[in-house]
mmCIF file of C-alpha atoms and ligand atoms in Angstrom:
data_model
loop_
_atom_site.group_PDB
_atom_site.id
_atom_site.type_symbol
_atom_site.label_atom_id
_atom_site.label_comp_id
_atom_site.label_asym_id
_atom_site.label_seq_id
_atom_site.Cartn_x
_atom_site.Cartn_y
_atom_site.Cartn_z
ATOM 1 C CA MET A 7 0.000 0.000 0.000
ATOM 2 C CA ASN A 8 1.471 3.340 -1.065
ATOM 3 C CA ILE A 9 0.783 6.383 1.084
ATOM 4 C CA HIS A 10 0.880 9.701 -0.775
ATOM 5 C CA ALA A 11 0.905 13.080 0.901
ATOM 6 C CA THR A 12 1.179 15.321 -2.153
ATOM 7 C CA VAL A 13 -1.216 16.022 -4.994
ATOM 8 C CA GLU A 14 1.521 15.411 -7.558
ATOM 9 C CA GLU A 15 2.433 11.979 -6.180
ATOM 10 C CA MET A 16 -1.167 10.842 -5.849
ATOM 11 C CA ARG A 17 -2.028 11.997 -9.350
ATOM 12 C CA ALA A 18 1.016 10.236 -10.822
ATOM 13 C CA ALA A 19 0.136 6.993 -9.012
ATOM 14 C CA SER A 20 -3.508 6.955 -10.064
ATOM 15 C CA ARG A 21 -2.680 7.953 -13.652
ATOM 16 C CA ALA A 22 -0.154 5.110 -13.859
ATOM 17 C CA ALA A 23 -2.780 2.668 -12.579
ATOM 18 C CA ARG A 24 -5.368 3.808 -15.112
ATOM 19 C CA LEU A 25 -2.826 3.876 -17.962
ATOM 20 C CA GLY A 26 -2.055 0.281 -17.045
ATOM 21 C CA GLY A 27 -5.696 -0.488 -17.820
ATOM 22 C CA LEU A 28 -6.834 -0.780 -14.200
ATOM 23 C CA ARG A 29 -10.336 0.315 -13.180
ATOM 24 C CA LEU A 30 -9.732 2.677 -10.285
ATOM 25 C CA GLY A 31 -12.086 2.919 -7.315
ATOM 26 C CA PHE A 32 -11.981 5.771 -4.803
ATOM 27 C CA VAL A 33 -13.296 6.108 -1.243
ATOM 28 C CA PRO A 34 -13.036 9.613 0.258
ATOM 29 C CA THR A 35 -12.993 9.679 4.083
ATOM 30 C CA MET A 36 -12.024 11.878 7.006
ATOM 31 C CA GLY A 37 -10.315 8.943 8.730
ATOM 32 C CA ALA A 38 -11.089 7.551 12.206
ATOM 33 C CA LEU A 39 -12.168 4.556 10.170
ATOM 34 C CA HIS A 40 -14.885 2.130 11.281
ATOM 35 C CA GLU A 41 -16.869 -0.707 9.701
ATOM 36 C CA GLY A 42 -18.990 1.818 7.752
ATOM 37 C CA HIS A 43 -15.916 3.111 5.928
ATOM 38 C CA LEU A 44 -14.559 -0.410 5.485
ATOM 39 C CA SER A 45 -17.829 -1.509 3.829
ATOM 40 C CA LEU A 46 -17.182 1.139 1.150
ATOM 41 C CA VAL A 47 -13.590 -0.056 0.764
ATOM 42 C CA ARG A 48 -14.793 -3.659 0.353
ATOM 43 C CA ALA A 49 -17.382 -2.603 -2.232
ATOM 44 C CA ALA A 50 -14.647 -0.723 -4.117
ATOM 45 C CA ILE A 51 -12.321 -3.714 -4.036
ATOM 46 C CA ALA A 52 -15.083 -5.988 -5.317
ATOM 47 C CA GLU A 53 -15.839 -3.666 -8.277
ATOM 48 C CA CYS A 54 -12.396 -2.317 -9.182
ATOM 49 C CA ASP A 55 -8.839 -3.440 -9.978
ATOM 50 C CA ALA A 56 -7.165 -0.802 -7.810
ATOM 51 C CA VAL A 57 -8.500 1.237 -4.890
ATOM 52 C CA ALA A 58 -7.492 4.620 -3.463
ATOM 53 C CA VAL A 59 -8.736 5.881 -0.096
ATOM 54 C CA SER A 60 -8.303 9.481 0.990
ATOM 55 C CA ILE A 61 -7.939 10.490 4.624
ATOM 56 C CA PHE A 62 -8.412 14.219 4.995
ATOM 57 C CA VAL A 63 -10.204 16.154 7.711
ATOM 58 C CA ASN A 64 -11.498 18.932 5.495
ATOM 59 C CA PRO A 65 -11.626 22.269 7.357
ATOM 60 C CA LEU A 66 -13.873 23.752 4.670
ATOM 61 C CA GLN A 67 -16.836 21.611 5.699
ATOM 62 C CA PHE A 68 -16.722 22.534 9.408
ATOM 63 C CA GLY A 69 -18.550 25.579 10.742
ATOM 64 C CA PRO A 70 -16.791 28.037 13.089
ATOM 65 C CA ASN A 71 -18.216 26.456 16.256
ATOM 66 C CA GLU A 72 -17.979 22.844 15.173
ATOM 67 C CA ASP A 73 -15.639 19.993 16.114
ATOM 68 C CA LEU A 74 -12.739 20.483 13.623
ATOM 69 C CA ALA A 75 -10.077 20.707 16.359
ATOM 70 C CA LYS A 76 -11.295 17.689 18.323
ATOM 71 C CA TYR A 77 -12.288 15.517 15.331
ATOM 72 C CA PRO A 78 -10.655 12.087 15.952
ATOM 73 C CA ARG A 79 -7.385 11.521 14.076
ATOM 74 C CA THR A 80 -6.127 7.912 14.118
ATOM 75 C CA PHE A 81 -3.897 7.822 11.060
ATOM 76 C CA GLU A 82 -1.635 4.870 12.005
ATOM 77 C CA ARG A 83 -4.576 2.662 12.925
ATOM 78 C CA ASP A 84 -6.458 3.710 9.767
ATOM 79 C CA CYS A 85 -3.492 2.690 7.607
ATOM 80 C CA GLU A 86 -3.292 -0.662 9.361
ATOM 81 C CA LEU A 87 -6.973 -1.318 8.667
ATOM 82 C CA LEU A 88 -6.604 -0.309 5.004
ATOM 83 C CA ARG A 89 -3.508 -2.441 4.580
ATOM 84 C CA LYS A 90 -5.499 -5.453 5.825
ATOM 85 C CA GLU A 91 -8.176 -4.736 3.219
ATOM 86 C CA ASP A 92 -5.509 -4.672 0.486
ATOM 87 C CA VAL A 93 -6.020 -1.049 -0.499
ATOM 88 C CA ASP A 94 -3.521 0.132 -3.113
ATOM 89 C CA PHE A 95 -3.214 3.872 -2.398
ATOM 90 C CA VAL A 96 -3.856 6.149 0.551
ATOM 91 C CA PHE A 97 -4.010 9.863 -0.142
ATOM 92 C CA ALA A 98 -3.370 11.750 3.098
ATOM 93 C CA PRO A 99 -2.513 15.364 2.314
ATOM 94 C CA ALA A 100 -1.874 18.069 4.893
ATOM 95 C CA VAL A 101 -4.296 20.998 4.955
ATOM 96 C CA GLU A 102 -1.593 23.215 3.371
ATOM 97 C CA GLU A 103 -1.246 20.741 0.492
ATOM 98 C CA MET A 104 -4.977 20.818 -0.290
ATOM 99 C CA TYR A 105 -5.388 24.541 0.386
ATOM 100 C CA PRO A 106 -2.006 26.259 -0.177
ATOM 101 C CA GLU A 107 -3.936 29.524 -0.510
ATOM 102 C CA LYS A 108 -7.120 30.443 1.315
ATOM 103 C CA ALA A 109 -9.907 28.903 -0.777
ATOM 104 C CA ILE A 110 -11.807 31.461 -2.844
ATOM 105 C CA THR A 111 -13.174 29.043 -5.434
ATOM 106 C CA TYR A 112 -16.097 26.875 -4.372
ATOM 107 C CA VAL A 113 -18.418 24.316 -5.898
ATOM 108 C CA THR A 114 -21.993 24.845 -4.721
ATOM 109 C CA VAL A 115 -24.971 22.715 -5.640
ATOM 110 C CA GLU A 116 -27.607 25.412 -5.319
ATOM 111 C CA GLY A 117 -31.037 24.401 -4.157
ATOM 112 C CA LEU A 118 -29.760 21.215 -2.484
ATOM 113 C CA SER A 119 -26.963 22.542 -0.271
ATOM 114 C CA GLU A 120 -29.407 24.537 1.898
ATOM 115 C CA LYS A 121 -31.604 21.532 2.712
ATOM 116 C CA LEU A 122 -31.537 19.067 5.639
ATOM 117 C CA CYS A 123 -28.100 19.474 7.319
ATOM 118 C CA GLY A 124 -27.530 22.551 5.146
ATOM 119 C CA ARG A 125 -30.097 24.503 7.138
ATOM 120 C CA SER A 126 -28.200 24.360 10.428
ATOM 121 C CA ARG A 127 -24.770 23.991 8.762
ATOM 122 C CA PRO A 128 -24.945 26.651 6.026
ATOM 123 C CA THR A 129 -21.411 26.193 4.604
ATOM 124 C CA HIS A 130 -21.107 22.442 5.199
ATOM 125 C CA PHE A 131 -22.161 21.028 1.832
ATOM 126 C CA ARG A 132 -20.239 23.699 -0.066
ATOM 127 C CA GLY A 133 -17.149 22.492 1.787
ATOM 128 C CA VAL A 134 -17.941 18.877 0.919
ATOM 129 C CA THR A 135 -18.592 19.465 -2.789
ATOM 130 C CA THR A 136 -15.508 21.651 -3.106
ATOM 131 C CA VAL A 137 -13.173 19.084 -1.547
ATOM 132 C CA VAL A 138 -14.775 16.147 -3.396
ATOM 133 C CA ALA A 139 -14.418 18.025 -6.708
ATOM 134 C CA LYS A 140 -10.732 18.619 -5.880
ATOM 135 C CA LEU A 141 -10.243 14.967 -4.896
ATOM 136 C CA PHE A 142 -11.907 13.772 -8.120
ATOM 137 C CA HIS A 143 -9.512 15.970 -10.122
ATOM 138 C CA ILE A 144 -6.515 14.630 -8.221
ATOM 139 C CA VAL A 145 -7.417 10.924 -8.135
ATOM 140 C CA GLU A 146 -9.406 10.765 -11.402
ATOM 141 C CA PRO A 147 -11.255 7.600 -10.352
ATOM 142 C CA ASP A 148 -13.565 5.533 -12.553
ATOM 143 C CA LEU A 149 -15.884 4.830 -9.599
ATOM 144 C CA ALA A 150 -16.314 6.606 -6.267
ATOM 145 C CA PHE A 151 -18.012 5.089 -3.232
ATOM 146 C CA PHE A 152 -20.127 6.981 -0.696
ATOM 147 C CA GLY A 153 -22.317 5.899 2.224
ATOM 148 C CA GLN A 154 -26.098 6.171 2.420
ATOM 149 C CA LYS A 155 -25.459 7.277 6.019
ATOM 150 C CA ASP A 156 -24.887 10.778 4.580
ATOM 151 C CA ALA A 157 -27.896 10.623 2.254
ATOM 152 C CA ALA A 158 -28.051 14.347 1.484
ATOM 153 C CA GLN A 159 -24.320 14.379 0.742
ATOM 154 C CA ALA A 160 -24.797 11.481 -1.690
ATOM 155 C CA ALA A 161 -27.655 13.313 -3.470
ATOM 156 C CA ILE A 162 -25.609 16.503 -3.699
ATOM 157 C CA ILE A 163 -22.535 14.731 -5.062
ATOM 158 C CA ARG A 164 -24.613 12.817 -7.626
ATOM 159 C CA ARG A 165 -26.008 16.155 -8.798
ATOM 160 C CA MET A 166 -22.575 17.826 -8.889
ATOM 161 C CA VAL A 167 -21.218 14.962 -11.023
ATOM 162 C CA LEU A 168 -24.186 15.276 -13.384
ATOM 163 C CA ASP A 169 -24.081 19.055 -13.684
ATOM 164 C CA LEU A 170 -20.295 19.344 -14.072
ATOM 165 C CA ASN A 171 -19.777 16.268 -16.301
ATOM 166 C CA PHE A 172 -17.337 14.539 -13.973
ATOM 167 C CA SER A 173 -16.412 11.249 -15.591
ATOM 168 C CA VAL A 174 -16.892 9.139 -12.477
ATOM 169 C CA GLU A 175 -19.644 6.739 -11.504
ATOM 170 C CA ILE A 176 -21.054 7.301 -8.015
ATOM 171 C CA ILE A 177 -21.919 4.197 -5.997
ATOM 172 C CA VAL A 178 -23.881 4.620 -2.765
ATOM 173 C CA CYS A 179 -23.529 1.799 -0.199
ATOM 174 C CA PRO A 180 -25.972 0.886 2.628
ATOM 175 C CA ILE A 181 -25.679 2.186 6.203
ATOM 176 C CA VAL A 182 -23.625 -0.011 8.531
ATOM 177 C CA ARG A 183 -24.991 -0.115 12.096
ATOM 178 C CA ALA A 184 -23.607 -1.255 15.430
ATOM 179 C CA PRO A 185 -25.368 -4.327 16.872
ATOM 180 C CA ASP A 186 -27.609 -2.009 18.958
ATOM 181 C CA GLY A 187 -28.799 -0.223 15.798
ATOM 182 C CA LEU A 188 -26.786 2.989 16.096
ATOM 183 C CA ALA A 189 -25.456 4.038 12.688
ATOM 184 C CA MET A 190 -21.670 3.857 12.820
ATOM 185 C CA SER A 191 -19.970 7.253 12.858
ATOM 186 C CA SER A 192 -16.544 8.588 13.752
ATOM 187 C CA ARG A 193 -18.428 10.953 16.088
ATOM 188 C CA ASN A 194 -19.972 8.117 18.157
ATOM 189 C CA GLY A 195 -16.746 8.109 20.174
ATOM 190 C CA TYR A 196 -17.771 11.472 21.652
ATOM 191 C CA LEU A 197 -20.789 9.881 23.383
ATOM 192 C CA SER A 198 -20.808 8.953 27.076
ATOM 193 C CA PRO A 199 -22.397 5.543 27.858
ATOM 194 C CA GLN A 200 -25.625 7.333 28.869
ATOM 195 C CA GLU A 201 -25.625 9.471 25.702
ATOM 196 C CA ARG A 202 -25.067 6.424 23.570
ATOM 197 C CA LYS A 203 -28.236 4.885 25.041
ATOM 198 C CA SER A 204 -30.147 8.106 24.316
ATOM 199 C CA ALA A 205 -28.776 8.160 20.764
ATOM 200 C CA LEU A 206 -30.550 4.889 19.986
ATOM 201 C CA VAL A 207 -33.805 6.861 19.790
ATOM 202 C CA LEU A 208 -32.816 8.048 16.302
ATOM 203 C CA TYR A 209 -32.993 4.588 14.777
ATOM 204 C CA ARG A 210 -35.996 3.631 16.981
ATOM 205 C CA THR A 211 -37.826 6.642 15.540
ATOM 206 C CA LEU A 212 -36.971 5.678 11.960
ATOM 207 C CA GLN A 213 -38.077 2.101 12.612
ATOM 208 C CA GLU A 214 -41.391 3.354 14.016
ATOM 209 C CA VAL A 215 -41.939 5.348 10.824
ATOM 210 C CA GLN A 216 -41.043 2.294 8.741
ATOM 211 C CA ARG A 217 -43.540 0.163 10.741
ATOM 212 C CA ASN A 218 -46.335 2.675 10.245
ATOM 213 C CA PHE A 219 -45.501 2.933 6.553
ATOM 214 C CA ASP A 220 -45.608 -0.866 6.210
ATOM 215 C CA LYS A 221 -49.037 -0.845 7.922
ATOM 216 C CA GLY A 222 -50.322 1.445 5.171
ATOM 217 C CA GLU A 223 -49.766 5.022 6.413
ATOM 218 C CA HIS A 224 -48.362 6.785 3.342
ATOM 219 C CA ASN A 225 -49.025 10.341 4.454
ATOM 220 C CA SER A 226 -45.886 12.111 5.664
ATOM 221 C CA LYS A 227 -47.704 14.082 8.358
ATOM 222 C CA GLY A 228 -49.065 10.895 9.932
ATOM 223 C CA LEU A 229 -45.680 9.198 9.712
ATOM 224 C CA ILE A 230 -43.851 12.124 11.311
ATOM 225 C CA GLU A 231 -46.425 12.230 14.125
ATOM 226 C CA ALA A 232 -45.849 8.535 14.820
ATOM 227 C CA GLY A 233 -42.095 9.097 14.876
ATOM 228 C CA ASN A 234 -42.392 12.157 17.094
ATOM 229 C CA LYS A 235 -44.121 10.103 19.801
ATOM 230 C CA VAL A 236 -41.051 7.888 20.051
ATOM 231 C CA LEU A 237 -38.688 10.863 19.923
ATOM 232 C CA ARG A 238 -40.461 12.829 22.643
ATOM 233 C CA ALA A 239 -40.143 9.911 25.067
ATOM 234 C CA GLU A 240 -36.349 10.388 25.037
ATOM 235 C CA THR A 241 -35.411 13.580 26.869
ATOM 236 C CA GLY A 242 -31.655 13.342 26.237
ATOM 237 C CA VAL A 243 -31.821 14.494 22.600
ATOM 238 C CA ARG A 244 -32.452 17.847 20.937
ATOM 239 C CA LEU A 245 -33.907 17.504 17.452
ATOM 240 C CA ASP A 246 -32.370 19.411 14.533
ATOM 241 C CA TYR A 247 -34.643 18.057 11.779
ATOM 242 C CA PHE A 248 -36.910 15.109 11.079
ATOM 243 C CA GLU A 249 -38.226 15.108 7.516
ATOM 244 C CA ILE A 250 -39.549 12.939 4.741
ATOM 245 C CA VAL A 251 -38.063 14.068 1.433
ATOM 246 C CA ASP A 252 -37.429 13.060 -2.153
ATOM 247 C CA PRO A 253 -34.006 11.298 -2.138
ATOM 248 C CA ASP A 254 -32.799 13.243 -5.208
ATOM 249 C CA THR A 255 -34.231 16.759 -4.802
ATOM 250 C CA LEU A 256 -34.411 16.647 -0.970
ATOM 251 C CA ASP A 257 -37.801 18.397 -1.255
ATOM 252 C CA PRO A 258 -40.426 17.465 1.352
ATOM 253 C CA MET A 259 -42.939 14.829 0.195
ATOM 254 C CA GLU A 260 -46.544 14.987 1.368
ATOM 255 C CA THR A 261 -47.634 11.567 0.194
ATOM 256 C CA ILE A 262 -45.245 8.722 -0.461
ATOM 257 C CA ARG A 263 -45.852 7.411 -3.964
ATOM 258 C CA HIS A 264 -42.224 6.765 -4.909
ATOM 259 C CA PRO A 265 -39.111 6.051 -2.787
ATOM 260 C CA ALA A 266 -38.728 8.543 0.041
ATOM 261 C CA LEU A 267 -35.968 9.380 2.463
ATOM 262 C CA ILE A 268 -36.805 9.761 6.156
ATOM 263 C CA ALA A 269 -33.924 11.780 7.509
ATOM 264 C CA ILE A 270 -33.213 12.770 11.078
ATOM 265 C CA ALA A 271 -30.527 14.825 12.807
ATOM 266 C CA ALA A 272 -30.277 15.483 16.532
ATOM 267 C CA PHE A 273 -27.884 16.623 19.206
ATOM 268 C CA VAL A 274 -27.152 14.117 21.949
ATOM 269 C CA GLY A 275 -25.379 16.270 24.510
ATOM 270 C CA THR A 276 -23.083 18.331 22.280
ATOM 271 C CA THR A 277 -22.700 15.598 19.645
ATOM 272 C CA ARG A 278 -24.683 15.998 16.442
ATOM 273 C CA LEU A 279 -25.785 12.699 14.908
ATOM 274 C CA ILE A 280 -27.642 11.895 11.685
ATOM 275 C CA ASP A 281 -29.477 8.818 10.456
ATOM 276 C CA ASN A 282 -31.978 7.871 7.765
ATOM 277 C CA VAL A 283 -34.033 5.125 6.206
ATOM 278 C CA LEU A 284 -35.348 4.787 2.645
ATOM 279 C CA LEU A 285 -39.047 3.956 2.268
ATOM 280 C CA SER A 286 -40.079 2.182 -0.920
ATOM 281 C CA PRO A 287 -43.776 1.887 -1.736
HETATM 282 P P1 AMP B 1294 -16.590 10.489 6.739
HETATM 283 O O1 AMP B 1294 -15.265 9.937 7.121
HETATM 284 O O2 AMP B 1294 -17.519 10.680 7.875
HETATM 285 O O3 AMP B 1294 -16.482 11.705 5.835
HETATM 286 O O4 AMP B 1294 -17.269 9.378 5.833
HETATM 287 C C1 AMP B 1294 -16.651 8.893 4.674
HETATM 288 C C2 AMP B 1294 -17.636 8.051 3.899
HETATM 289 O O5 AMP B 1294 -18.051 6.947 4.707
HETATM 290 C C3 AMP B 1294 -18.918 8.820 3.512
HETATM 291 O O6 AMP B 1294 -19.294 8.468 2.183
HETATM 292 C C4 AMP B 1294 -19.915 8.321 4.511
HETATM 293 O O7 AMP B 1294 -21.244 8.374 4.051
HETATM 294 C C5 AMP B 1294 -19.462 6.887 4.707
HETATM 295 N N1 AMP B 1294 -19.963 6.352 5.978
HETATM 296 C C6 AMP B 1294 -19.785 6.887 7.211
HETATM 297 N N2 AMP B 1294 -20.446 6.155 8.135
HETATM 298 C C7 AMP B 1294 -21.053 5.142 7.475
HETATM 299 C C8 AMP B 1294 -21.892 4.057 7.868
HETATM 300 N N3 AMP B 1294 -22.246 3.856 9.141
HETATM 301 N N4 AMP B 1294 -22.328 3.215 6.919
HETATM 302 C C9 AMP B 1294 -21.992 3.414 5.610
HETATM 303 N N5 AMP B 1294 -21.203 4.404 5.170
HETATM 304 C C10 AMP B 1294 -20.742 5.270 6.084
#
């Protein structure tokens, strides 16, 4: 496994792989790897001849009062895990390598970036699309793998790729959960044992919506009410949003006639967690 810290080195390595006829898969991450990330790596290895993983905690996607400074950084362990999976390239640039100058050029997917997490994190998705666009230019992958865990991010990246003619196929992989149902996240490590118990209400709420949907309730208002009953019973969480939206446009859906995304975000203590489930009529 080759670890590259510069744009030039990474680009040379991925170009050589593609010139050699290899189909190159790419998994962008912020490190602190867990089974969710590794599921993307395994999907990439199954579909591609060579796989690159980036580890970069992207300052551009953090708001001024968010957790950039304390975000977990476990580089040595991450590399060990990736080596075991047989990853070919790790791209781990320093912030100064990715942003030698203060960024003044951004990629913004207007109309999507303000929705869901974008409402309470107004510059978040702009930071994500800008760094992913940069990473796609550097790595030039044939396929790139993202998690359904960040459903809005996946929708926004799909749209960016479409609108800007990136020549990469986006693959979205299912959410990996801990045995207790909590969606795996690098931020779960912030939770105290008590907070972790409270955090389970997110998935319980989504499951309650799914149950009501399966019983025939296809009206979003009714489904949200059912979910809210479960949510309100747990005092340890402060809701950010709980919505039923179109998975591509992220617009609210009143009645569910085609696949819908139930998305939830909440603070458990000071930790912000997100989760979602797709409903298919
Ligand atoms: P992050 O390191 O948080 O930026 O995540 C990197 C990639 O891993 C993103 O595409 C995420 O959606 C994906 N990911 C994170 N957690 C999970 C999970 N529990 N299941 C599936 N994919 C995940």
